[in-house]
Coordinates of C-alpha atoms and ligand atoms in Angstrom, one line a residue:
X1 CA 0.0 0.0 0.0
X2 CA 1.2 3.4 -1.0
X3 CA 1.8 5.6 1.7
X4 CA 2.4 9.2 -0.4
X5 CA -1.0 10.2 -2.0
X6 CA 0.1 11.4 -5.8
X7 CA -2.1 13.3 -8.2
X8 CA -3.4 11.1 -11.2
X9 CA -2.4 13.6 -14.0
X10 CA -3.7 11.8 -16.8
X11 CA -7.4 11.3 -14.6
X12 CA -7.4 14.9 -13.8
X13 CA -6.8 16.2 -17.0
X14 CA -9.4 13.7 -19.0
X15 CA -11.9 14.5 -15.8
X16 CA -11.3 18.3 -16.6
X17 CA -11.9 17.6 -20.7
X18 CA -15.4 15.3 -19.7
X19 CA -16.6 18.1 -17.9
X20 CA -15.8 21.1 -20.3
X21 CA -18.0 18.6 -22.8
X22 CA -21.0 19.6 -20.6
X23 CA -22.7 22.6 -21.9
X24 CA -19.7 22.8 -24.5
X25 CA -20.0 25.6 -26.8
X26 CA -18.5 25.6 -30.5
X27 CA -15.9 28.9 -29.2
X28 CA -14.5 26.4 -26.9
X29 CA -16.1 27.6 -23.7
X30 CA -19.2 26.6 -21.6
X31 CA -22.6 27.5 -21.1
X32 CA -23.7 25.7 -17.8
X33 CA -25.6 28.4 -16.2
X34 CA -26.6 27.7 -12.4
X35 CA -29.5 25.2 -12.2
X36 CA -29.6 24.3 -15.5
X37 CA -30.1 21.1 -17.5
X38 CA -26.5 21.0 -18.5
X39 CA -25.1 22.4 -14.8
X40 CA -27.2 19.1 -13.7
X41 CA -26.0 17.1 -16.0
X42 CA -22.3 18.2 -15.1
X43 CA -23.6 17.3 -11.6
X44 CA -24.7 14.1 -12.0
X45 CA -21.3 13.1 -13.5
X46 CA -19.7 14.1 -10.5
X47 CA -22.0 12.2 -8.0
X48 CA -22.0 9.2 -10.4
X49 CA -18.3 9.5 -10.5
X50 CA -18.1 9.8 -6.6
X51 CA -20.6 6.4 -5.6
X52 CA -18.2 4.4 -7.9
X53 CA -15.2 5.1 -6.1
X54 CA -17.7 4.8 -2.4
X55 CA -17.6 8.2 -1.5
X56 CA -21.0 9.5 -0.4
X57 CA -23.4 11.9 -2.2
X58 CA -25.4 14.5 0.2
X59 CA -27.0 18.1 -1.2
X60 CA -28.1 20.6 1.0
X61 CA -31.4 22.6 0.4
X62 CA -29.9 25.0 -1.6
X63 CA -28.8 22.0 -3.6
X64 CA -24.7 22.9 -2.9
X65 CA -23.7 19.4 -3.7
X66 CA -21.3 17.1 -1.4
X67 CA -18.9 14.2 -1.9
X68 CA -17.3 12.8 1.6
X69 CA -15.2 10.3 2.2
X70 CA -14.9 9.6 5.7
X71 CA -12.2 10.0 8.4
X72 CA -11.2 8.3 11.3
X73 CA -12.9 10.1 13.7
X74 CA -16.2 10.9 13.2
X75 CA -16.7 13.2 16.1
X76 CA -13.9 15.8 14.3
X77 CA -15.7 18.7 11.8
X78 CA -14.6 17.7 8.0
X79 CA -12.5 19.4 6.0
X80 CA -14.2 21.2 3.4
X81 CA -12.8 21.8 -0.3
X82 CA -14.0 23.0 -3.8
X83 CA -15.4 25.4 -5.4
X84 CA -18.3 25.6 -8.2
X85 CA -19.4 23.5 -11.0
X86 CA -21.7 26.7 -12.9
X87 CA -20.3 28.9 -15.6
X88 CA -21.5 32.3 -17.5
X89 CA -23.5 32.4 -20.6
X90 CA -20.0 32.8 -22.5
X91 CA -17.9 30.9 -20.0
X92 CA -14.4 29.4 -20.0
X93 CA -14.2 25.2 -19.3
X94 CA -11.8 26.0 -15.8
X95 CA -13.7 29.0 -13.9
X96 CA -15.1 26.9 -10.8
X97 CA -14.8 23.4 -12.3
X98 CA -10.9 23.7 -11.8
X99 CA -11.3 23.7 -8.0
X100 CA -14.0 21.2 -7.8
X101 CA -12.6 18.5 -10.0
X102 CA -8.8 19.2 -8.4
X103 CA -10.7 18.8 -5.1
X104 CA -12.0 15.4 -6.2
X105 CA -9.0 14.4 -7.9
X106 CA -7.2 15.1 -4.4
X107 CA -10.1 12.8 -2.5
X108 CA -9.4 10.0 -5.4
X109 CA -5.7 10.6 -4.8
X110 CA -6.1 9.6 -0.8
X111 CA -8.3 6.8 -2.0
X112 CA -5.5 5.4 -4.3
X113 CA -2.7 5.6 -1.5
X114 CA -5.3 3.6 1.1
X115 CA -4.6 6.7 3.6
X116 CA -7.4 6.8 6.3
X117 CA -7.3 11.0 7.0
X118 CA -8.2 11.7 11.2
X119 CA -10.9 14.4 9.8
X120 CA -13.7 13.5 7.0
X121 CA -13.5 15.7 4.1
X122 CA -15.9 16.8 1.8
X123 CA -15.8 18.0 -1.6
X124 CA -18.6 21.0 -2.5
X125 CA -20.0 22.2 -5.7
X126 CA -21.5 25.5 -4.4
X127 CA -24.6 26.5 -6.8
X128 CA -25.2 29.7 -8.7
X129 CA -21.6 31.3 -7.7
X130 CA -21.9 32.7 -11.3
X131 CA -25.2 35.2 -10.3
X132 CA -25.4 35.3 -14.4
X133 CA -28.7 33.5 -14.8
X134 CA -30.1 34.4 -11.3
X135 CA -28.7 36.6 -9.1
X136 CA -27.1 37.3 -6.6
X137 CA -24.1 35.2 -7.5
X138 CA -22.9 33.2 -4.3
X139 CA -26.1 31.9 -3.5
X140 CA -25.2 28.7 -2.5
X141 CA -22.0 29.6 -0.3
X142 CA -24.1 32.6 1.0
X143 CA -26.8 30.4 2.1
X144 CA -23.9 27.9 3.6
X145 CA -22.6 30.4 5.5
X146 CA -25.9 32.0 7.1
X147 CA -25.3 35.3 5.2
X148 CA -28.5 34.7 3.2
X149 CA -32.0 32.5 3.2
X150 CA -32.5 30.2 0.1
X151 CA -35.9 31.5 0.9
X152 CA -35.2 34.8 0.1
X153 CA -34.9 34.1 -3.6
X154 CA -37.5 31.6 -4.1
X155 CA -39.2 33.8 -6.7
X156 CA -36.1 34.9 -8.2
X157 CA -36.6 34.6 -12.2
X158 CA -33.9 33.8 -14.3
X159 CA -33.1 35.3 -17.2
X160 CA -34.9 32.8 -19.5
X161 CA -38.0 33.5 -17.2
X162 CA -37.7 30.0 -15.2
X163 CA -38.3 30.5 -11.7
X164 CA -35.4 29.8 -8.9
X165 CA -38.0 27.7 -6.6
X166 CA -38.6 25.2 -9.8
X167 CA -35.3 24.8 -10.6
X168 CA -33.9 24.5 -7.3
X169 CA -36.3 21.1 -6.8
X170 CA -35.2 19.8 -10.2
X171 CA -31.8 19.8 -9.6
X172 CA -32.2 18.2 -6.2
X173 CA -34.8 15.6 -7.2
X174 CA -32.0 14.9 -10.3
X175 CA -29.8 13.1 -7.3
X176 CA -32.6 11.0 -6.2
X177 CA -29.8 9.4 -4.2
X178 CA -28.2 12.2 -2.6
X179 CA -29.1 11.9 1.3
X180 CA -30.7 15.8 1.8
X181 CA -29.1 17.8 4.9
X182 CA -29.6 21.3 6.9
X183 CA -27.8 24.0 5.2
X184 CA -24.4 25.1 6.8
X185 CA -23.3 22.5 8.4
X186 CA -20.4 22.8 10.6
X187 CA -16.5 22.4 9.0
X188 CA -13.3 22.7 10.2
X189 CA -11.9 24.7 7.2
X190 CA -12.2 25.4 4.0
X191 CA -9.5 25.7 1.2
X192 CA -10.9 26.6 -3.0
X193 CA -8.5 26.1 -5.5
X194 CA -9.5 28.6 -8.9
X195 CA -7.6 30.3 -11.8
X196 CA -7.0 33.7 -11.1
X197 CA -8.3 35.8 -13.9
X198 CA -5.8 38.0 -13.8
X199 CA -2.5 38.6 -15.2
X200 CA 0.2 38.5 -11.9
X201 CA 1.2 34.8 -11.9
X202 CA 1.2 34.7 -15.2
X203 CA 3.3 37.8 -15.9
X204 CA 5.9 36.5 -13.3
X205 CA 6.1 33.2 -14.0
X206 CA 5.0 32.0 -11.1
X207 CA 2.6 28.7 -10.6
X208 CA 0.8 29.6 -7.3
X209 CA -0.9 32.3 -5.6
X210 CA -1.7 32.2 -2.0
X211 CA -4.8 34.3 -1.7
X212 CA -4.6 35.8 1.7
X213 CA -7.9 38.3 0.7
X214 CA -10.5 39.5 -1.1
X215 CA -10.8 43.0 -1.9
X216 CA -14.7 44.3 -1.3
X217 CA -17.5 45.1 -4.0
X218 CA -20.0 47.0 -4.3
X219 CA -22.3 47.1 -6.9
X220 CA -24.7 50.4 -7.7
X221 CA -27.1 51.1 -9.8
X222 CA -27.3 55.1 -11.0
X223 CA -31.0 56.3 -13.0
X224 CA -31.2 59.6 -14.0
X225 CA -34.4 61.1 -15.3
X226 CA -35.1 64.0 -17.3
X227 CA -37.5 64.7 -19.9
X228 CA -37.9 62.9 -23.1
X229 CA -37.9 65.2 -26.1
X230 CA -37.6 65.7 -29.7
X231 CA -34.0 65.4 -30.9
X232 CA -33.9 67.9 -33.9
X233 CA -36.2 70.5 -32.3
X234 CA -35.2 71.2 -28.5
X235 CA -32.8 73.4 -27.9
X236 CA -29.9 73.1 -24.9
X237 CA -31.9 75.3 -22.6
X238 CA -35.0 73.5 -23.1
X239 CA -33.1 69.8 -22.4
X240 CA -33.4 67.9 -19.2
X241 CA -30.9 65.6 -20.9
X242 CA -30.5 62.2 -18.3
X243 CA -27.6 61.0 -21.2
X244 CA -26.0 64.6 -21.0
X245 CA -26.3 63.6 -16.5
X246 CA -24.8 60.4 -16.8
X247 CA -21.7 61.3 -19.8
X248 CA -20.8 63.7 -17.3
X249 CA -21.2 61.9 -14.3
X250 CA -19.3 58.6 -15.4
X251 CA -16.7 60.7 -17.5
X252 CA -16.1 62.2 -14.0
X253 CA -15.6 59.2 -11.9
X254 CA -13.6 57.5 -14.9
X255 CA -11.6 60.4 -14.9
X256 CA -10.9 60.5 -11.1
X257 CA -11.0 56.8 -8.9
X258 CA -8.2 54.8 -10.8
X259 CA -5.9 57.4 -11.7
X260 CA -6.1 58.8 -8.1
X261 CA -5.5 54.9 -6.3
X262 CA -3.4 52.2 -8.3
X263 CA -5.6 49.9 -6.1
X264 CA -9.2 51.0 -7.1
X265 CA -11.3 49.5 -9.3
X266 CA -14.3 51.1 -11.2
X267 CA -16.2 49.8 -13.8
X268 CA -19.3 50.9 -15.3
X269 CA -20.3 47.5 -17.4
X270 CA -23.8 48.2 -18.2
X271 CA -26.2 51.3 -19.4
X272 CA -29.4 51.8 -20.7
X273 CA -31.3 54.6 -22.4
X274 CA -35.5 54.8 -22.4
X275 CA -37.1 54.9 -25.2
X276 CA -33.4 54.2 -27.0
X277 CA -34.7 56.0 -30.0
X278 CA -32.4 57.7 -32.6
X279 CA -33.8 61.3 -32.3
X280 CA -34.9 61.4 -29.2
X281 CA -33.7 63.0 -25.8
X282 CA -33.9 60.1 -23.4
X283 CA -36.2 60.1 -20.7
X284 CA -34.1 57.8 -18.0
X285 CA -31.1 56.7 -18.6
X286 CA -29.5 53.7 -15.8
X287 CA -25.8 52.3 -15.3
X288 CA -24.6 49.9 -13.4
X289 CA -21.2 50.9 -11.0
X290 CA -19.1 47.9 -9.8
X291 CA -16.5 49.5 -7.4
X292 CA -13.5 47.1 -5.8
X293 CA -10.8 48.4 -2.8
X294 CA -9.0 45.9 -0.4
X295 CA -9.6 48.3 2.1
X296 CA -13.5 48.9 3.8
X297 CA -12.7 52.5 4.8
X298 CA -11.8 53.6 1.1
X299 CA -14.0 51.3 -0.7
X300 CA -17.0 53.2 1.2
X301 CA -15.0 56.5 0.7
X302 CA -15.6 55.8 -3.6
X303 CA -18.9 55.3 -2.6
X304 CA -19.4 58.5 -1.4
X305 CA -17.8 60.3 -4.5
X306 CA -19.2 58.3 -7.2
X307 CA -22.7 59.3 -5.3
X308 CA -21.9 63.2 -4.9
X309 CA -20.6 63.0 -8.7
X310 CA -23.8 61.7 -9.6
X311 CA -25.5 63.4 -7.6
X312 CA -24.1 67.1 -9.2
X313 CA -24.2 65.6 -12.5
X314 CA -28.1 64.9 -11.9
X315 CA -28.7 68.9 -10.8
X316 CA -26.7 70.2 -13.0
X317 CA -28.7 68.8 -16.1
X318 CA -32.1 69.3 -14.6
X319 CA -32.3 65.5 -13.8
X320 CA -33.6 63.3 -10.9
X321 CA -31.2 61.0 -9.7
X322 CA -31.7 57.6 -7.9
X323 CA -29.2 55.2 -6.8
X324 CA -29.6 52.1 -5.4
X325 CA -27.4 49.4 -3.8
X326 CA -27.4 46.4 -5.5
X327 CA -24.2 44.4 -4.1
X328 CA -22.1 45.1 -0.3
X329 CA -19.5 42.4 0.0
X330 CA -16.9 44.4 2.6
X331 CA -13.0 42.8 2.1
X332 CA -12.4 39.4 3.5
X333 CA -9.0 38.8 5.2
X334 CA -8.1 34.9 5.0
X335 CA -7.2 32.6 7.7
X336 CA -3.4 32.9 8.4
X337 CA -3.5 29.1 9.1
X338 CA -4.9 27.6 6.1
X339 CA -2.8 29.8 4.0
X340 CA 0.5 28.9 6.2
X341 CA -1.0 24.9 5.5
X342 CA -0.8 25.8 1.4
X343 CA 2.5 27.6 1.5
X344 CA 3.6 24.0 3.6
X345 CA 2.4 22.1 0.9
X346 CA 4.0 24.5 -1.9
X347 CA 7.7 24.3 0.0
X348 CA 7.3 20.3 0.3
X349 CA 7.4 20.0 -3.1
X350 CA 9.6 22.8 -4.6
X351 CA 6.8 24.6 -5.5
X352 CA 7.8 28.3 -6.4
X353 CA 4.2 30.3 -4.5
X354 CA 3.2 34.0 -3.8
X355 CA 0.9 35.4 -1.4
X356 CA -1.6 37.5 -2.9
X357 CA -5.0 39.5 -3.1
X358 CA -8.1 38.2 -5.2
X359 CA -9.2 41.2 -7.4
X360 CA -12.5 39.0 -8.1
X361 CA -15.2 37.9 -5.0
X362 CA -15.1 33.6 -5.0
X363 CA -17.3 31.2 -2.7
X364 CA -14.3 31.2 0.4
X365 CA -15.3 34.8 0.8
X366 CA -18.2 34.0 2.6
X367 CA -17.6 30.4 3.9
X368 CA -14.5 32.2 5.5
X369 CA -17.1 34.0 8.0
X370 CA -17.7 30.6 9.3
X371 CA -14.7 28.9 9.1
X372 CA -11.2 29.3 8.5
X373 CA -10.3 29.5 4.6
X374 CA -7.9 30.5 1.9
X375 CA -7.8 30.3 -1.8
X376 CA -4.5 28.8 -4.1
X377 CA -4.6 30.8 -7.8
X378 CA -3.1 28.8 -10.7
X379 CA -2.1 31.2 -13.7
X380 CA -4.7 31.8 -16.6
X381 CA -3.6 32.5 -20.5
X382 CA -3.5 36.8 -20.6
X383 CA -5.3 37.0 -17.5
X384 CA -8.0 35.7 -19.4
X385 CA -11.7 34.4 -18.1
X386 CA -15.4 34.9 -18.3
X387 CA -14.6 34.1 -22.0
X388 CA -14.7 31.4 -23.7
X389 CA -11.0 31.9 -24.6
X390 CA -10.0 31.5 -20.9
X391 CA -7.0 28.9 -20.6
X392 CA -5.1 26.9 -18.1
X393 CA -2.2 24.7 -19.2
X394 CA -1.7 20.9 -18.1
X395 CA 1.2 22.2 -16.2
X396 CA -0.3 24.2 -14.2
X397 CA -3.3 21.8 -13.8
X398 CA -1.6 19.5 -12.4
X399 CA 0.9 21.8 -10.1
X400 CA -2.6 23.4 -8.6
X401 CA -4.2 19.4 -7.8
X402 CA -0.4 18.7 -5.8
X403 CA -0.7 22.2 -3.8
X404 CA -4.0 21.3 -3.2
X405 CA -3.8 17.8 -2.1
X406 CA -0.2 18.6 -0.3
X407 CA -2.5 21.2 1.9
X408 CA -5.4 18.8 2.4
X409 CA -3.1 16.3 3.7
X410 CA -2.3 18.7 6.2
X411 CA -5.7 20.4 6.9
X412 CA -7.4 16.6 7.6
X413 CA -5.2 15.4 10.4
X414 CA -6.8 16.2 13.8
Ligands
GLV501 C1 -17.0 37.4 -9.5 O1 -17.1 36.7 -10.5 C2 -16.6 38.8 -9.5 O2 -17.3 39.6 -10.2 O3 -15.7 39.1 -8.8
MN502 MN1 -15.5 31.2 -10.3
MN503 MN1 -16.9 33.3 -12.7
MN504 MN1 -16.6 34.5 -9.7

């Protein structure tokens, strides 16, 4: 009997190509939206996958899914790892899949090797992490960690106009198997493996991040409202112009929040103008603000300006101005511990590592207000993801599963 669990490279890599196949679409991405036939389907392969090798299948109500294989002592809190098995419309094959598959590979690995772990642990497929096809995303590790009700978005449409409540009970009664528990059960930590979808490790040739935080997002919405009017005819002292409100309000926050701090982050991603016709003034125009900081105090300071700017803008034109709240994640700071266990696991096996901040919010931001958690980053292609373009080599594949499993190792023993 072996007494060194190894990574099976060639199993990880095929597992990782059988799961990009679900939802696969002809760009070379994925389209396995959250509680959808194909993020079902890519499901059911893993639960199928996990009762031939005898590890058991559970779900919780807000159907985040569970493989466990069972410790030695059962009266020790498992060991939880993962990530997410859901994608966006337009998705690459390793966002979220990467650190649920390397989390299976790792329970496969102990399997292999005969190695009886003191702690059980558990491998999670968090649902809806994506938010694309109903939001929030995070539902699932939201819900885990007692931040949020699955009841609360039981009549939750998704974009195609399914409702949440329906599609929630067809993806748990898809695992008629799967034994059903209480959400947010207790752990003893957790540890998510994910590509970064950035450009750092990449850049400095360096395999593995040690994410020791997350920076915090907030997510606004701005409407102005003016007065629709005739394009050709209304002269500029006539116009309560809500497009003239918000060019000058988002030129002005473009202008300032970057340039001013290397570490903010300010994106407007989405805007909309009522009726949208060629010659006409808009009546309401909307945009969406996603602000990022590391740090609370400053994050909310942004806050402030981008809502005087608007604010201004608004008066200025003649407008009404309304903004609402739409996302308040503060910054996560990761457990010291479980990022000391990963670093470990990186020096045991030469593995060159870097501490760093995630720019993006994952799952272990909110399981990590239950229980102790950190995050390994493998390198993505140009920084590349939420596109179907995203890539991870087999290198770095299989370099991620070996942190991974090297920190398990570690994190299981009582
Ligand atoms: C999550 O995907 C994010 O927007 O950070
Ligand atoms: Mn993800
Ligand atoms: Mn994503
Ligand atoms: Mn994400």
């Amino acid at each position: 009997m072996k007494t060194t669990p190894e990574v099976n490279a060639a199993r990880l890599l095929k597992s990782v190509a059988d799961f990009a196949a679900i939802g696969a679409t002809p760009a070379g991405g994925v389209n396995r939206q959250a509680l959808s036939v194909e993020d079902r389907a890519a499901r059911r392969l893993l639960a199928e996958r996990a009762l031939a090798r005898g590890f058991a299948v559970l779900q919780d109500e807000a159907a985040n899914l569970f493989i466990r294989r069972e410790g030695r002592d059962a009266a020790l809190a498992p060991l939880l790892i993962g990530s997410h098995l859901d994608s966006q419309p337009t998705g690459g094959r390793f966002d979220g899949a990467l650190g649920t598959l390397t989390a299976f590979e790792a329970l496969e690995a102990l399997a292999d090797a005969g190695i009886e772990t003191d702690r059980a642990i558990e491998v999670v497929a968090f649902t809806n992490e994506e938010g694309s096809r109903f939001s929030p995303g995070c539902m699932g590790s939201m819900a885990f960690a007692g931040v949020a009700n699955v009841a609360d978005w039981r009549s939750a449409r998704a974009t195609d106009g399914a409702l949440l409540s329906d599609e929630l009970a067809a993806t748990l009664n898809d695992l008629p198997k799967a034994e059903i528990r209480p959400v947010g059960h207790t752990i003893s930590a957790f540890v998510e493996l994910h590509i970064e979808q950035g450009p750092v490790l990449e850049r400095e040739g360096v395999p593995i991040g040690i994410v020791t935080a997350v920076q915090g997002t907030k997510w606004l919405e701005v409407a102005f409202s003016g007065e629709a009017a005739h394009a050709g005819t209304t002269p500029l002292e006539f116009r309560k112009d809500p497009m003239a409100a918000a060019a000058a309000a988002i030129a002005r926050i473009q202008g300032d929040v970057m340039p001013s701090d290397p570490d903010a982050r300010l994106t407007v991603g989405r805007i909309a103008a009522e009726p949208g016709s060629i010659n006409v003034i808009p009546g309401r125009v909307s945009f969406t603000v996603d602000i990022r900081h590391p740090d609370a105090t400053i994050l909310a300071a942004i806050e402030r300006r981008v809502r005087d700017e608007c604010q201004a803008a608004g008066e200025r034109l003649g407008c009404k101005t309304v903004i609402e709240q739409r996302v308040d994640m503060p910054p996560g700071r990761f457990s010291p511990h479980v990022a000391q266990a990963i670093e470990d696991a990186c020096a045991a096996q030469d593995i060159a590592c870097r501490p760093m901040i995630s720019g993006a919010f994952h799952d272990a931001l909110f399981v990590n207000r239950i229980a102790p958690s950190a995050m390994i980053f493998v390198p993505c292609r140009n920084g590349v993801s939420h596109n179907e373009a995203e890539f991870v080599s087999d290198d770095h594949i299989i370099i991620g599963a070996r942190a991974l499993l090297g920190a398990v190792v570690k994190l299981s023993s009582g």
